[in-house]
């Protein structure tokens, strides 16, 4: 039972992070390898807003989430926009450089020591009993937030004009522009949303455990989850997250906790050998990478 | 005299800095008319349309000379979605619908020209193409060729164009369907007061509906005139309509020596 709870919480974390990879990839065919660092930035953002709005935890969280959204849009407008028309590889390398830059900036502005934003918010992370298992309040929040984010993204992409345009631009950017859709606007929106969800994930994970430089690793570990699912499918990302987290939790429990860092990548390699386009990905999609 | 809706002047388009696909063509599209741009494969028709609709950059093509004026404003350096928002929409030759979106999503995805009533436009599309209304929730990738062309035209109409560019309407479609589509387009043009620039290899089809036509070959305009004038032109009858003197069957234009044609056209 406790194992199932652990799997669910970890899957929620991976899912919340990996939907950002999927959003950016399926709209602009760019792999954002700075996603983990952007997630970390969101968490440090919360650490700062928590001290700014001491006593108003919700306001602090909302402000930080909004900041994450703005940062995402800015990353596109100031940086990635200029990669349009360049080779995809150039764009991916740019995101790697951005990630390194962000790491450096974070050390510079905040400390490299572990922080506990939940204390700064003035909240505590109680554990709640479910049967004979326990789940932390933040862990439960993570699951709820992830469910809401996925439901929201699904509704956005399926039922709103801008969501449909985002899918259209991902499929056929040429035709999308011909149909009056401004691609820069769509890509900026995708980056904004992806960074927003990454920020949410970063904040919640930081509240559940602690905040330090290792957070970017969680972002990196969520990447196999996105890829196992197929990289262009939200449902795939959800499924991939479940698979990766289940393997990770079970191997930690039955084999060796030291393997935790490598399990997602083993799953990834296994997947790449058997079914390189992912569980729910489109086959042609990967040929273009 | 009022200036034409679209005026292309001495346009030159170069691919990859070396291949000159369009070599200084000039043409005019008066408001409210149907103009046809004819020519065989590789003549440069699609390239011309792409230059007008702002779609050169992706293939590393450039307008190196000349100008494109729409309502008196130069548009040759505008990004494509801006050109659409000015009122020019292209129905492209290939990949003309979003295959993984449903029919209704294809229509909803467009961003109509500012000031246009999106809802009314969508309604109009369903009215003009009742077939599409029945297939609303079908994924566009599963449509037949004719339905796909209808959806392409329909979603272009949803952009509220003043000038609709159609690249090879008849390509790969049965003659009956082509005829129906053309009549529908004529009706739509009348109702909405649109202007049409049709690009066609199939001259017979285009000359039936056009008010004026240009013939392109090797990146140049070699002939232009009213359909009556072009129909009576010996070369057009021989190469494009297949009704030339002496030849029962339609002849390929390659059968005739290039210099003979050029002499007649330029001389
Ligand atoms: N992407 C491209 N790169 C290089 N050359 C091209 C490209 N597209 C078209 N061309 C060349 O430009 C010329 C005109 O092509 P196009 O405009 O497609 O003709 P049409 O539409 O009349 O058949 C052809 O010789 C073709 O080979
Ligand atoms: Mg063509």
Coordinates of C-alpha atoms and ligand atoms in Angstrom, one line a residue:
Chain A
X1 CA 0.0 0.0 0.0
X2 CA 2.7 2.4 1.0
X3 CA 4.5 1.4 -2.3
X4 CA 1.4 2.3 -4.3
X5 CA 1.2 5.7 -2.6
X6 CA 4.9 6.4 -3.2
X7 CA 4.5 5.4 -6.9
X8 CA 1.5 7.7 -7.2
X9 CA 3.3 10.7 -5.7
X10 CA 6.4 10.1 -7.8
X11 CA 4.3 9.6 -10.9
X12 CA 2.5 12.9 -10.2
X13 CA 5.9 14.7 -10.0
X14 CA 7.2 13.2 -13.2
X15 CA 3.9 13.8 -15.0
X16 CA 3.8 17.4 -13.9
X17 CA 7.3 18.0 -15.1
X18 CA 7.1 15.9 -18.3
X19 CA 4.0 17.6 -19.7
X20 CA 6.3 20.7 -20.2
X21 CA 8.6 18.6 -22.4
X22 CA 5.6 17.4 -24.4
X23 CA 4.0 20.8 -24.8
X24 CA 7.1 22.4 -26.2
X25 CA 8.1 19.5 -28.3
X26 CA 4.8 18.9 -29.9
X27 CA 4.3 22.6 -30.8
X28 CA 7.8 23.5 -31.9
X29 CA 9.7 20.2 -32.3
X30 CA 12.3 21.6 -29.8
X31 CA 13.6 19.5 -26.9
X32 CA 13.9 21.8 -24.0
X33 CA 16.8 20.5 -22.0
X34 CA 16.7 23.5 -19.6
X35 CA 13.3 22.3 -18.3
X36 CA 14.8 21.0 -15.0
X37 CA 16.6 24.3 -14.4
X38 CA 13.4 26.2 -15.1
X39 CA 11.7 24.0 -12.6
X40 CA 14.4 24.8 -10.1
X41 CA 14.0 28.5 -10.8
X42 CA 10.3 28.3 -10.0
X43 CA 11.1 26.8 -6.7
X44 CA 13.7 29.5 -5.8
X45 CA 11.2 32.0 -7.0
X46 CA 8.8 30.7 -4.4
X47 CA 11.5 30.9 -1.8
X48 CA 11.8 34.6 -2.5
X49 CA 8.1 35.4 -2.8
X50 CA 7.5 33.5 0.4
X51 CA 9.7 36.0 2.3
X52 CA 8.2 38.9 0.4
X53 CA 4.6 38.0 1.2
X54 CA 5.2 36.5 4.6
X55 CA 2.0 35.3 6.0
X56 CA 0.2 35.0 2.7
X57 CA 1.3 31.6 1.4
X58 CA -1.3 31.4 -1.4
X59 CA -0.3 34.9 -2.7
X60 CA 3.3 33.8 -2.6
X61 CA 2.6 30.7 -4.6
X62 CA 0.4 32.5 -7.1
X63 CA 3.0 35.2 -7.7
X64 CA 5.7 32.7 -8.2
X65 CA 3.6 30.6 -10.6
X66 CA 2.8 33.8 -12.6
X67 CA 6.5 34.7 -12.6
X68 CA 7.3 31.2 -14.0
X69 CA 4.8 31.8 -16.8
X70 CA 6.4 35.1 -17.6
X71 CA 9.9 33.7 -17.5
X72 CA 8.8 31.0 -20.0
X73 CA 7.4 33.6 -22.4
X74 CA 10.6 35.7 -22.0
X75 CA 12.8 32.7 -22.7
X76 CA 11.0 32.2 -26.0
X77 CA 10.8 35.9 -26.9
X78 CA 14.4 36.8 -26.0
X79 CA 16.2 33.6 -26.9
X80 CA 14.4 30.8 -28.7
X81 CA 12.6 33.0 -31.2
X82 CA 15.9 33.7 -32.8
X83 CA 16.4 30.0 -33.4
X84 CA 13.4 29.8 -35.8
X85 CA 14.6 28.7 -39.1
X86 CA 17.9 27.3 -37.7
X87 CA 18.5 23.6 -37.4
X88 CA 16.6 21.9 -34.5
X89 CA 19.9 20.9 -33.1
X90 CA 20.9 24.5 -32.7
X91 CA 17.8 25.1 -30.7
X92 CA 18.4 22.1 -28.4
X93 CA 22.0 23.2 -27.8
X94 CA 20.7 26.7 -26.9
X95 CA 18.4 25.2 -24.3
X96 CA 21.4 23.3 -22.8
X97 CA 23.4 26.5 -22.6
X98 CA 20.4 28.2 -21.0
X99 CA 20.2 25.4 -18.4
X100 CA 23.8 25.9 -17.5
X101 CA 23.4 29.7 -17.3
X102 CA 20.3 29.3 -15.1
X103 CA 22.2 27.0 -12.7
X104 CA 25.0 29.6 -12.4
X105 CA 22.6 32.4 -11.9
X106 CA 20.7 30.5 -9.2
X107 CA 23.9 29.9 -7.2
X108 CA 24.8 33.5 -7.6
X109 CA 21.5 35.0 -6.4
X110 CA 20.5 32.3 -3.9
X111 CA 22.7 30.1 -1.9
X112 CA 23.8 26.7 -2.9
X113 CA 22.7 25.4 0.4
X114 CA 19.5 23.4 0.9
X115 CA 16.4 25.6 1.6
X116 CA 13.0 24.8 3.0
X117 CA 10.5 27.1 1.3
X118 CA 7.6 25.4 3.2
X119 CA 9.0 26.9 6.4
X120 CA 9.3 30.3 4.7
X121 CA 5.7 30.0 3.8
X122 CA 4.8 29.3 7.4
X123 CA 3.2 26.0 6.6
X124 CA 3.9 22.5 7.8
X125 CA 3.9 19.3 5.8
X126 CA 1.8 16.9 7.9
X127 CA 1.3 13.4 6.9
X128 CA -2.1 11.9 6.3
X129 CA -3.0 8.3 6.9
X130 CA -4.7 6.3 4.1
X131 CA -5.4 2.9 5.5
X132 CA -2.0 1.6 6.6
X133 CA -0.1 4.0 4.4
X134 CA 0.9 7.6 4.8
X135 CA 1.0 10.4 2.4
X136 CA 2.4 13.9 3.1
X137 CA 0.0 16.8 2.6
X138 CA 2.2 18.2 -0.1
X139 CA 2.3 14.8 -1.8
X140 CA -1.4 14.7 -1.9
X141 CA -1.5 18.3 -3.2
X142 CA 1.0 17.2 -5.9
X143 CA -1.4 14.5 -7.1
X144 CA -4.4 16.9 -7.1
X145 CA -2.4 19.7 -8.9
X146 CA -1.1 17.2 -11.5
X147 CA -4.6 16.0 -12.2
X148 CA -5.9 19.5 -12.5
X149 CA -3.1 20.5 -14.8
X150 CA -3.7 17.6 -17.1
X151 CA -7.4 18.1 -17.2
X152 CA -6.8 21.8 -17.9
X153 CA -4.3 21.2 -20.6
X154 CA -6.6 18.6 -22.2
X155 CA -9.6 21.0 -22.2
X156 CA -7.4 23.8 -23.5
X157 CA -6.0 21.9 -26.4
X158 CA -9.3 20.3 -27.4
X159 CA -11.9 23.0 -26.8
X160 CA -10.4 26.4 -27.0
X161 CA -9.5 28.2 -30.2
X162 CA -5.9 28.9 -29.1
X163 CA -5.5 25.3 -28.0
X164 CA -6.6 24.0 -31.4
X165 CA -4.3 26.5 -33.0
X166 CA -1.5 25.2 -30.9
X167 CA -2.1 21.7 -32.1
X168 CA -2.4 23.0 -35.7
X169 CA 0.9 24.8 -35.5
X170 CA 2.5 21.7 -34.1
X171 CA 1.3 19.6 -37.0
X172 CA 1.9 21.9 -39.9
X173 CA 3.5 25.3 -39.1
X174 CA 3.5 26.4 -42.7
X175 CA -0.2 25.9 -43.1
X176 CA -0.9 27.4 -39.7
X177 CA 0.8 30.6 -40.7
X178 CA -1.1 30.6 -43.9
X179 CA -4.3 30.4 -41.9
X180 CA -3.4 33.6 -40.0
X181 CA -1.9 31.9 -36.9
X182 CA 1.1 33.9 -35.6
X183 CA 3.6 31.1 -34.8
X184 CA 5.7 33.3 -32.4
X185 CA 2.6 33.8 -30.3
X186 CA 1.8 30.1 -30.2
X187 CA 5.4 29.1 -29.3
X188 CA 5.6 31.8 -26.7
X189 CA 2.4 30.5 -25.2
X190 CA 3.7 26.9 -25.2
X191 CA 6.9 28.0 -23.4
X192 CA 4.9 30.0 -21.0
X193 CA 2.6 27.1 -20.1
X194 CA 5.5 24.6 -20.0
X195 CA 7.5 26.8 -17.6
X196 CA 4.4 27.5 -15.6
X197 CA 3.8 23.7 -15.0
X198 CA 7.6 23.2 -14.4
X199 CA 7.4 26.0 -11.8
X200 CA 4.5 24.4 -10.1
X201 CA 6.3 21.1 -9.9
X202 CA 9.4 22.8 -8.6
X203 CA 7.6 24.6 -5.9
X204 CA 5.7 21.5 -4.7
X205 CA 8.7 19.3 -4.8
X206 CA 10.7 21.9 -2.8
X207 CA 7.9 22.1 -0.3
X208 CA 7.7 18.3 0.0
X209 CA 11.4 17.8 0.6
X210 CA 14.0 20.5 0.3
X211 CA 15.3 22.8 -2.3
X212 CA 18.9 22.6 -3.6
X213 CA 20.8 22.2 -6.8
X214 CA 19.8 18.5 -7.2
X215 CA 16.3 19.6 -8.2
X216 CA 17.4 19.9 -11.8
X217 CA 18.1 16.2 -11.7
X218 CA 14.4 15.5 -11.1
X219 CA 13.6 17.5 -14.2
X220 CA 16.1 15.4 -16.1
X221 CA 14.6 12.2 -14.7
X222 CA 11.2 13.2 -15.9
X223 CA 12.5 13.4 -19.5
X224 CA 12.5 9.6 -19.9
X225 CA 8.9 9.6 -18.7
X226 CA 8.0 12.0 -21.5
X227 CA 10.0 10.0 -24.1
X228 CA 8.6 6.7 -23.0
X229 CA 5.2 8.1 -23.6
X230 CA 6.1 9.3 -27.0
X231 CA 7.0 13.0 -26.5
X232 CA 4.1 14.3 -28.5
X233 CA 1.3 12.9 -26.4
X234 CA 0.1 14.2 -23.1
X235 CA -1.6 10.9 -22.3
X236 CA 1.7 9.2 -23.2
X237 CA 3.5 11.4 -20.7
X238 CA 1.1 10.4 -18.0
X239 CA 1.5 6.7 -18.8
X240 CA 5.3 7.1 -19.1
X241 CA 5.4 8.8 -15.7
X242 CA 3.5 5.9 -14.2
X243 CA 5.8 3.3 -15.7
X244 CA 9.0 5.1 -14.8
X245 CA 7.9 5.9 -11.2
X246 CA 6.7 2.3 -10.7
X247 CA 10.0 0.9 -11.9
X248 CA 11.9 3.3 -9.8
X249 CA 10.0 2.8 -6.5
X250 CA 9.9 -1.0 -6.9
X251 CA 13.6 -1.2 -7.7
X252 CA 14.5 1.1 -4.8
X253 CA 12.4 -1.2 -2.5
X254 CA 13.4 -4.6 -3.8
X255 CA 16.9 -4.1 -5.2
X256 CA 18.9 -1.1 -4.1
X257 CA 18.1 2.5 -3.3
X258 CA 21.3 3.6 -4.9
X259 CA 19.8 2.7 -8.3
X260 CA 17.2 5.4 -8.0
X261 CA 19.0 7.9 -10.2
X262 CA 19.5 5.5 -13.1
X263 CA 16.3 3.6 -13.3
X264 CA 14.4 6.2 -15.4
X265 CA 17.2 6.1 -18.0
X266 CA 17.3 2.3 -18.0
X267 CA 13.6 2.3 -18.7
X268 CA 14.3 4.9 -21.4
X269 CA 16.9 2.7 -23.1
X270 CA 14.7 -0.3 -23.0
X271 CA 12.0 1.6 -24.6
X272 CA 14.2 3.1 -27.3
X273 CA 15.3 -0.4 -28.3
X274 CA 11.8 -1.9 -28.4
X275 CA 9.7 1.0 -29.6
X276 CA 11.7 4.1 -30.4
X277 CA 8.6 6.3 -31.1
X278 CA 7.3 5.8 -27.6
X279 CA 4.1 4.2 -26.3
X280 CA 1.6 6.7 -27.8
X281 CA 3.9 8.8 -30.0
X282 CA 3.5 9.0 -33.7
X283 CA 5.9 7.0 -35.7
X284 CA 6.8 9.6 -38.4
X285 CA 7.2 12.1 -35.7
X286 CA 10.4 10.6 -34.5
X287 CA 11.8 10.1 -37.9
X288 CA 12.2 13.9 -38.1
X289 CA 14.3 14.2 -34.9
Chain B
X1 CA -8.3 54.6 -62.9
X2 CA -8.2 52.8 -59.5
X3 CA -5.2 50.7 -58.9
X4 CA -5.7 46.9 -59.1
X5 CA -6.1 45.0 -55.9
X6 CA -2.9 43.2 -56.4
X7 CA 0.0 44.3 -58.6
X8 CA 3.1 42.2 -59.1
X9 CA 5.9 44.0 -60.8
X10 CA 9.1 42.6 -62.3
X11 CA 9.1 40.0 -59.6
X12 CA 12.2 37.8 -59.4
X13 CA 12.5 34.9 -56.9
X14 CA 15.7 32.9 -56.3
X15 CA 15.9 29.6 -54.4
X16 CA 19.1 28.9 -52.4
X17 CA 20.8 32.0 -54.0
X18 CA 21.2 30.2 -57.3
X19 CA 18.0 28.9 -58.8
X20 CA 15.9 31.7 -60.4
X21 CA 12.4 30.2 -60.4
X22 CA 10.6 33.4 -61.3
X23 CA 12.3 35.8 -63.7
X24 CA 10.8 39.2 -63.6
X25 CA 7.1 38.6 -64.0
X26 CA 4.4 41.4 -63.9
X27 CA 0.8 40.8 -63.4
X28 CA -2.3 42.6 -62.1
X29 CA -5.4 41.3 -60.4
X30 CA -8.3 43.8 -60.5
X31 CA -10.7 43.8 -57.5
X32 CA -13.7 41.4 -58.0
X33 CA -12.1 39.5 -60.9
X34 CA -11.0 35.9 -61.5
X35 CA -7.5 35.8 -62.9
X36 CA -5.8 32.6 -64.0
X37 CA -2.1 31.9 -64.0
X38 CA -1.4 29.0 -66.3
X39 CA 1.7 27.0 -67.2
X40 CA 3.2 23.6 -67.2
X41 CA 4.9 21.9 -64.3
X42 CA 7.9 23.8 -63.1
X43 CA 6.9 27.1 -64.8
X44 CA 7.1 28.9 -61.5
X45 CA 3.4 29.3 -60.7
X46 CA 3.6 28.0 -57.1
X47 CA 6.7 30.0 -56.4
X48 CA 4.8 33.2 -57.5
X49 CA 1.9 32.4 -55.2
X50 CA 4.3 31.7 -52.4
X51 CA 6.0 35.0 -52.9
X52 CA 2.6 36.8 -52.8
X53 CA 1.5 34.9 -49.6
X54 CA 4.8 35.4 -47.9
X55 CA 5.9 31.8 -48.0
X56 CA 9.4 31.9 -49.3
X57 CA 11.6 31.9 -46.2
X58 CA 11.0 28.3 -45.2
X59 CA 12.6 27.0 -48.4
X60 CA 15.4 29.5 -48.5
X61 CA 13.9 31.5 -51.3
X62 CA 14.1 35.2 -51.7
X63 CA 12.4 38.0 -53.7
X64 CA 15.5 39.5 -55.2
X65 CA 13.9 42.1 -57.6
X66 CA 10.6 43.7 -58.1
X67 CA 7.6 44.4 -55.9
X68 CA 4.3 43.0 -54.8
X69 CA 1.7 45.6 -54.0
X70 CA -1.6 44.9 -52.3
X71 CA -4.1 47.8 -52.2
X72 CA -1.2 50.1 -52.9
X73 CA 1.0 48.8 -50.0
X74 CA 4.2 46.8 -50.5
X75 CA 3.8 43.3 -48.9
X76 CA 6.8 41.3 -50.1
X77 CA 8.5 41.4 -46.8
X78 CA 5.6 40.8 -44.5
X79 CA 5.5 37.5 -42.5
X80 CA 2.8 35.1 -43.8
X81 CA 0.3 35.5 -41.0
X82 CA 0.3 39.3 -41.5
X83 CA -0.4 38.8 -45.2
X84 CA -3.4 36.7 -44.2
X85 CA -4.6 39.3 -41.8
X86 CA -4.4 41.8 -44.6
X87 CA -6.9 39.7 -46.6
X88 CA -4.8 37.4 -48.8
X89 CA -5.3 33.7 -48.2
X90 CA -3.7 30.8 -50.0
X91 CA -5.1 27.4 -50.7
X92 CA -1.8 25.6 -51.1
X93 CA -1.0 22.9 -53.6
X94 CA 0.1 20.3 -51.1
X95 CA -0.6 19.6 -47.4
X96 CA -3.6 21.9 -47.3
X97 CA -5.4 20.6 -44.2
X98 CA -4.4 19.8 -40.7
X99 CA -4.6 16.0 -41.0
X100 CA -4.8 15.2 -37.3
X101 CA -7.5 17.8 -36.6
X102 CA -11.1 17.1 -37.2
X103 CA -13.0 19.0 -40.0
X104 CA -14.6 21.5 -37.5
X105 CA -11.2 22.0 -35.7
X106 CA -9.6 22.8 -39.1
X107 CA -12.1 25.6 -39.5
X108 CA -11.9 26.8 -35.9
X109 CA -8.1 26.9 -36.0
X110 CA -7.9 29.8 -38.4
X111 CA -7.5 33.4 -37.3
X112 CA -9.8 35.4 -39.3
X113 CA -8.9 38.8 -40.7
X114 CA -9.4 41.5 -38.0
X115 CA -12.9 42.9 -38.1
X116 CA -14.4 39.8 -39.7
X117 CA -17.2 37.8 -38.0
X118 CA -15.6 34.4 -37.3
X119 CA -18.9 32.7 -36.4
X120 CA -20.7 34.0 -39.4
X121 CA -17.9 32.9 -41.6
X122 CA -17.9 29.4 -40.2
X123 CA -21.7 29.2 -40.7
X124 CA -21.1 30.2 -44.4
X125 CA -18.6 27.5 -44.8
X126 CA -21.1 24.8 -43.7
X127 CA -23.6 26.3 -46.0
X128 CA -21.4 26.3 -49.1
X129 CA -20.1 22.8 -48.3
X130 CA -22.9 20.7 -46.7
X131 CA -20.7 17.7 -47.2
X132 CA -18.2 19.1 -44.7
X133 CA -21.0 19.8 -42.2
X134 CA -21.8 16.1 -42.3
X135 CA -18.2 15.2 -41.7
X136 CA -17.6 17.7 -39.0
X137 CA -16.0 15.3 -36.5
X138 CA -14.0 13.3 -39.0
X139 CA -10.3 13.6 -38.9
X140 CA -9.1 15.5 -42.0
X141 CA -6.5 12.9 -42.7
X142 CA -9.3 10.5 -43.6
X143 CA -11.1 12.7 -46.1
X144 CA -11.2 11.9 -49.8
X145 CA -9.4 14.2 -52.3
X146 CA -12.5 16.2 -53.1
X147 CA -13.5 16.6 -49.5
X148 CA -10.0 17.6 -48.6
X149 CA -10.0 20.3 -51.3
X150 CA -13.4 21.5 -50.0
X151 CA -12.0 21.7 -46.5
X152 CA -9.0 23.5 -47.7
X153 CA -11.1 26.1 -49.5
X154 CA -13.5 26.2 -46.6
X155 CA -10.9 26.9 -44.0
X156 CA -9.3 29.5 -46.3
X157 CA -12.7 31.2 -46.5
X158 CA -12.9 31.2 -42.7
X159 CA -9.9 33.6 -42.8
X160 CA -12.2 36.1 -44.5
X161 CA -10.0 36.7 -47.5
X162 CA -10.5 39.5 -50.0
X163 CA -8.1 37.8 -52.4
X164 CA -8.1 34.0 -52.5
X165 CA -5.1 32.3 -54.1
X166 CA -5.8 28.8 -55.2
X167 CA -2.9 26.5 -56.3
X168 CA -3.9 23.7 -58.6
X169 CA -7.6 23.3 -57.7
X170 CA -8.0 20.5 -60.2
X171 CA -5.0 18.5 -59.3
X172 CA -5.8 14.8 -58.7
X173 CA -9.6 15.4 -58.7
X174 CA -12.2 13.9 -61.1
X175 CA -13.4 16.4 -63.7
X176 CA -16.9 16.4 -62.3
X177 CA -15.7 17.4 -58.8
X178 CA -13.5 20.1 -60.3
X179 CA -16.4 21.6 -62.1
X180 CA -18.6 21.5 -59.0
X181 CA -15.8 23.2 -56.9
X182 CA -15.3 25.9 -59.5
X183 CA -19.0 26.7 -59.7
X184 CA -19.1 26.8 -55.9
X185 CA -16.1 29.2 -55.9
X186 CA -17.8 31.4 -58.4
X187 CA -20.9 31.6 -56.3
X188 CA -18.9 32.3 -53.2
X189 CA -17.0 35.0 -54.9
X190 CA -20.3 36.7 -56.0
X191 CA -21.8 36.4 -52.5
X192 CA -18.8 37.6 -50.6
X193 CA -17.3 40.0 -53.2
X194 CA -14.0 38.1 -53.3
X195 CA -11.2 38.3 -55.8
X196 CA -9.6 35.1 -57.1
X197 CA -6.2 34.2 -58.5
X198 CA -6.3 30.6 -59.8
X199 CA -3.1 28.8 -60.6
X200 CA -3.7 25.9 -63.0
X201 CA -1.9 23.5 -65.2
X202 CA -5.2 22.5 -66.6
X203 CA -5.9 25.5 -68.9
X204 CA -9.3 24.3 -70.1
X205 CA -10.7 24.4 -66.5
X206 CA -9.3 27.8 -65.7
X207 CA -10.2 29.5 -69.0
X208 CA -13.9 28.5 -68.4
X209 CA -14.1 30.8 -65.3
X210 CA -11.4 33.4 -65.6
X211 CA -11.8 37.0 -66.7
X212 CA -8.2 37.2 -67.6
X213 CA -5.3 34.8 -67.8
X214 CA -1.5 34.8 -67.9
X215 CA 0.6 32.0 -69.3
X216 CA 3.9 31.3 -67.6
X217 CA 6.8 29.3 -68.8
X218 CA 10.3 28.9 -67.3
X219 CA 9.7 31.7 -64.8
X220 CA 8.4 34.2 -67.3
X221 CA 5.0 35.3 -68.5
X222 CA 4.9 34.5 -72.2
X223 CA 1.3 35.3 -73.0
X224 CA -1.6 37.0 -71.5
X225 CA -5.1 38.0 -72.5
X226 CA -8.8 37.3 -72.1
X227 CA -9.9 33.7 -72.3
X228 CA -11.3 34.3 -75.8
X229 CA -8.0 35.6 -77.0
X230 CA -6.1 32.8 -75.4
X231 CA -8.4 30.1 -76.7
X232 CA -7.9 31.3 -80.2
X233 CA -4.2 31.3 -79.8
X234 CA -2.7 28.5 -81.8
X235 CA -0.1 27.4 -79.1
X236 CA -2.6 27.4 -76.3
X237 CA -4.9 25.2 -78.3
X238 CA -2.0 22.9 -79.2
X239 CA -0.2 22.6 -75.8
X240 CA -2.8 23.3 -73.2
X241 CA -6.2 22.5 -74.6
X242 CA -5.3 19.6 -77.0
X243 CA -7.4 20.9 -79.8
X244 CA -4.7 22.3 -82.0
X245 CA -5.0 22.1 -85.8
X246 CA -4.0 18.7 -87.2
X247 CA -3.4 16.9 -84.0
X248 CA -6.3 14.9 -82.8
X249 CA -5.0 13.9 -79.5
X250 CA -3.7 16.3 -76.9
X251 CA 0.0 16.9 -77.5
X252 CA 2.6 17.4 -75.0
X253 CA 4.3 20.7 -75.3
X254 CA 7.6 18.9 -75.3
X255 CA 6.8 17.6 -78.7
X256 CA 7.3 20.9 -80.2
X257 CA 10.7 22.4 -80.4
X258 CA 11.2 25.1 -77.8
X259 CA 12.6 27.7 -80.3
X260 CA 9.6 27.5 -82.5
X261 CA 7.3 28.4 -79.7
X262 CA 9.5 31.1 -78.3
X263 CA 9.8 32.6 -81.7
X264 CA 6.0 32.8 -82.0
X265 CA 5.6 34.1 -78.5
X266 CA 8.3 36.7 -78.4
X267 CA 8.3 37.6 -82.1
Ligands
LIG1 N1 12.2 24.4 -52.6 C1 12.8 24.6 -53.8 N2 14.2 24.6 -53.9 C2 14.8 24.7 -55.1 N3 14.1 24.9 -56.3 C3 12.8 24.9 -56.2 C4 12.0 24.7 -55.0 N4 10.7 24.8 -55.3 C5 10.6 24.9 -56.6 N5 11.8 25.0 -57.2 C6 12.1 25.2 -58.6 O1 11.5 26.4 -59.1 C7 10.9 26.1 -60.3 C8 9.4 26.5 -60.3 O2 8.7 25.6 -59.5 P1 7.2 25.8 -59.1 O3 7.0 27.3 -58.7 O4 6.8 24.8 -58.1 O5 6.5 25.5 -60.5 P2 5.0 25.2 -60.8 O6 4.1 25.5 -59.6 O7 4.6 26.1 -61.9 O8 4.9 23.8 -61.2 C9 11.1 24.7 -60.7 O9 12.2 24.6 -61.6 C10 11.5 24.0 -59.4 O10 12.5 23.0 -59.6
LIG2 MG1 2.9 24.2 -58.6

